[in-house]
Tab-separated table of N, CA and C in Angstrom:
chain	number	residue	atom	x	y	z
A	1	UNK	N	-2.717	-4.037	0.438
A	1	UNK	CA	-2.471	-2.868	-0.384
A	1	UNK	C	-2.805	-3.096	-1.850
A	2	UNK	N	-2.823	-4.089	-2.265
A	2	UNK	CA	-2.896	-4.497	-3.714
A	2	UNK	C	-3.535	-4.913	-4.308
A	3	UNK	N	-4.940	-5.091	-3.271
A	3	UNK	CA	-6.122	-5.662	-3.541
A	3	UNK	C	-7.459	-4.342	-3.493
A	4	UNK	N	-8.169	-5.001	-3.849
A	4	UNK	CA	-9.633	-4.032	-3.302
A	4	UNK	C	-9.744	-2.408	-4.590
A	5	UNK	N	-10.608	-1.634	-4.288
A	5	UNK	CA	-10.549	-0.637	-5.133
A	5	UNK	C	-10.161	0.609	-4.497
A	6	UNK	N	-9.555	1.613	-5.406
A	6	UNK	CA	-8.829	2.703	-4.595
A	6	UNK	C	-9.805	3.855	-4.841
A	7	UNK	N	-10.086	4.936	-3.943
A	7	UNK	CA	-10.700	6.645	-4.046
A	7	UNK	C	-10.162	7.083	-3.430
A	8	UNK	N	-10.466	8.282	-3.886
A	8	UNK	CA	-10.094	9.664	-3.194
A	8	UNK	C	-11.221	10.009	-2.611
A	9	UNK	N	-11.236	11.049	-1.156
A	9	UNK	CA	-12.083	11.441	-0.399
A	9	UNK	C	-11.194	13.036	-0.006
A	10	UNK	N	-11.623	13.449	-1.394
A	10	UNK	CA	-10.691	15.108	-1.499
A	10	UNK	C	-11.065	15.752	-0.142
A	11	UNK	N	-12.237	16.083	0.244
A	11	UNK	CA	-12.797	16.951	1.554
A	11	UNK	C	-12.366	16.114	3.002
A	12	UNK	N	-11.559	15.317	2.800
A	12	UNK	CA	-11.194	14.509	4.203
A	12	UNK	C	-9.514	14.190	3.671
A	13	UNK	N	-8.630	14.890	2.849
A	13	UNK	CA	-7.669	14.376	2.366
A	13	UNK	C	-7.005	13.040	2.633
A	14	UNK	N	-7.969	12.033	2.109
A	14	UNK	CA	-7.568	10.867	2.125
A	14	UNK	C	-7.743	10.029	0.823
A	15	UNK	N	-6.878	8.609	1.150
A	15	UNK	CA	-6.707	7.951	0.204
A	15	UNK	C	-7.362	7.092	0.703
A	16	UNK	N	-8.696	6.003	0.146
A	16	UNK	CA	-9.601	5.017	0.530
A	16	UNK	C	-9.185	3.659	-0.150
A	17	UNK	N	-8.887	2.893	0.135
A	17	UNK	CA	-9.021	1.690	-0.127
A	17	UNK	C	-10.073	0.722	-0.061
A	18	UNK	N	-11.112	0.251	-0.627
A	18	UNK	CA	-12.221	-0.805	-0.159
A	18	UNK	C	-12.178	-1.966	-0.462
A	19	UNK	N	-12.468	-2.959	0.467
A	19	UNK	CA	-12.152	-4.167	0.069
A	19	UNK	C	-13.042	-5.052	0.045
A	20	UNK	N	-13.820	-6.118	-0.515
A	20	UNK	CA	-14.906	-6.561	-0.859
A	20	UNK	C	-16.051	-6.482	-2.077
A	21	UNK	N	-17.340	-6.933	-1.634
A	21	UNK	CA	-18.184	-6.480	-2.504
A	21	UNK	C	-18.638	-5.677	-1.379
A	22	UNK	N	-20.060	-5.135	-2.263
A	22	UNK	CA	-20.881	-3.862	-1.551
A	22	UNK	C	-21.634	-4.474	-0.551
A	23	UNK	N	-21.349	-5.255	0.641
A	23	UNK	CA	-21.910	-5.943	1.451
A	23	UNK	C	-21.562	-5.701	3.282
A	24	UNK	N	-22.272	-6.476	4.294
A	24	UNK	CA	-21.754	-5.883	5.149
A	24	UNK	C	-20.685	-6.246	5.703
A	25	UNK	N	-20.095	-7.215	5.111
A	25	UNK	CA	-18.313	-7.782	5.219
A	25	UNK	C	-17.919	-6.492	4.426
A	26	UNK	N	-18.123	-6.006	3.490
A	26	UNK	CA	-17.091	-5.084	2.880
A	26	UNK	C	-16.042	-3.962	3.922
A	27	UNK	N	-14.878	-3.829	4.104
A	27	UNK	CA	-14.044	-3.245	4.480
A	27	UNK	C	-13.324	-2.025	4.128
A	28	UNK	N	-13.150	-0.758	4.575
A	28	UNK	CA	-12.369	0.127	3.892
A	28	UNK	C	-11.607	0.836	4.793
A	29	UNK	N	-9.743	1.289	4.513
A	29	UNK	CA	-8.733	1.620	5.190
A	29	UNK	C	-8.669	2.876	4.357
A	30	UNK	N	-8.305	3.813	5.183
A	30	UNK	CA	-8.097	5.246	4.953
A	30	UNK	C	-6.576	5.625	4.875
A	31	UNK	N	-5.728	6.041	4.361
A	31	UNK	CA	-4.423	6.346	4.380
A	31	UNK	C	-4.094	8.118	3.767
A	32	UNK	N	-3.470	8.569	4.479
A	32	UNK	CA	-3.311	9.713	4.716
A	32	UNK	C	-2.076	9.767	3.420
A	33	UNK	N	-1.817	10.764	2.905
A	33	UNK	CA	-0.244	10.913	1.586
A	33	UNK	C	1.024	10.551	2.314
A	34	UNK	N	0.996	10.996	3.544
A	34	UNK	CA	1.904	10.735	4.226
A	34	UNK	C	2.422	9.426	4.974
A	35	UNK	N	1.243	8.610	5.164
A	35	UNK	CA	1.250	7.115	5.183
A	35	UNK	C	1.439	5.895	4.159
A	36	UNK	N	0.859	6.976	2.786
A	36	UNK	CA	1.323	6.011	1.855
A	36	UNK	C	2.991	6.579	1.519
A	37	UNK	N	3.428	7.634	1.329
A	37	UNK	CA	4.461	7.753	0.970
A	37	UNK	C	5.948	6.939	1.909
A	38	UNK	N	5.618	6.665	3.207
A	38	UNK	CA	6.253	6.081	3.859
A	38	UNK	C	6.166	4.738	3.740
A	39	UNK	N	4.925	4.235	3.063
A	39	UNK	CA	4.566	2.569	2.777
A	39	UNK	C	5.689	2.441	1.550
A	40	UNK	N	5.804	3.169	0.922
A	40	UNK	CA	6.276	3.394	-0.238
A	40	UNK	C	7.424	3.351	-0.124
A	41	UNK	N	8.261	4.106	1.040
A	41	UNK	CA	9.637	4.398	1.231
A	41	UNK	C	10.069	3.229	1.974
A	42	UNK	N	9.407	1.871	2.416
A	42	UNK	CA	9.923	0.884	2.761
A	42	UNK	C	9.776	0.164	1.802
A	43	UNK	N	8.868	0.119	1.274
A	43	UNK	CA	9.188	-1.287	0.120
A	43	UNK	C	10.321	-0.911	-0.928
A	44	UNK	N	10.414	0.669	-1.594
A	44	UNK	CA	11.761	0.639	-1.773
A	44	UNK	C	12.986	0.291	-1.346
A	45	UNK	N	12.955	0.424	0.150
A	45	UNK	CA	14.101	0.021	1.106
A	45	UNK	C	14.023	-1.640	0.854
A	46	UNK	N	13.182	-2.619	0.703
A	46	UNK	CA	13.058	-4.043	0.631
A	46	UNK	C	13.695	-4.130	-0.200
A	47	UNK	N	13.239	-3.147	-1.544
A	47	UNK	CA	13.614	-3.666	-2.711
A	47	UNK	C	15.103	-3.458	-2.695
A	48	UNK	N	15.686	-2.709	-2.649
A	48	UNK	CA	17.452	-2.103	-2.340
A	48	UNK	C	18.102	-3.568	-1.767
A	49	UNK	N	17.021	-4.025	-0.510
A	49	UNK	CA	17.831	-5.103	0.697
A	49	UNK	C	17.645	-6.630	-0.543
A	50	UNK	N	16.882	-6.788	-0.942
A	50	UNK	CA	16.836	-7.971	-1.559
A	50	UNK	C	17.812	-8.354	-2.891
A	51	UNK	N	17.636	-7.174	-3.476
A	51	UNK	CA	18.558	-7.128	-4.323
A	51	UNK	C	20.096	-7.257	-4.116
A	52	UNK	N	20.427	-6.586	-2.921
A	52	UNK	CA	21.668	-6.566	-2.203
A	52	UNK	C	21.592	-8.373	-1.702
A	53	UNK	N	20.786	-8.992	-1.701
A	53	UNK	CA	20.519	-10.693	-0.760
A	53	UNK	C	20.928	-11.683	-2.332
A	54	UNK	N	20.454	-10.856	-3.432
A	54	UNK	CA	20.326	-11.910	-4.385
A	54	UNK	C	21.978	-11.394	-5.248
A	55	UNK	N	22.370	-10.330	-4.800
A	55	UNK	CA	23.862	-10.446	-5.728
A	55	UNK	C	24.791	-11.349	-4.769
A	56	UNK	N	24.738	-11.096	-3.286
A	56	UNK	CA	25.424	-12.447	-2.563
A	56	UNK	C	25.222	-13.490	-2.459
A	57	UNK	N	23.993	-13.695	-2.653
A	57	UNK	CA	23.794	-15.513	-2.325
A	57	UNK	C	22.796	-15.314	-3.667
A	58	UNK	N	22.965	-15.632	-4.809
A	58	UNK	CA	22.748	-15.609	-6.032
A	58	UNK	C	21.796	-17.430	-6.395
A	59	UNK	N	20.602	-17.385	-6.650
A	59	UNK	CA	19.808	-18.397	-6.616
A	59	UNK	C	19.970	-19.386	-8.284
């Protein structure tokens, strides 16, 4: 998710991700608003759980 370059593909409502150079290894994942917003709604949830990990067992 945090790598590669991001577009839009307005006429296919998607979100593009590409990963590589412009070659024929290069890779690209398509994510719908609704796929990222749920990617989204778990790593918030991580973030909530970890935080909750580091006030009990405090490093």
């Amino acid at each position: 998710m945090v790598h590669g370059r991001w577009g839009i593909e307005a006429h296919r409502h998607k979100v593009v991700n590409v990963i590589g150079l412009p070659s024929g290894t290069q890779q690209s994942i398509d994510y719908t608003l609704a796929e990222l917003t749920a990617f989204n709604e778990e790593l918030r949830a991580l973030e909530r759980e970890l935080a909750r990990l580091r006030e009990n067992w405090p490093l």
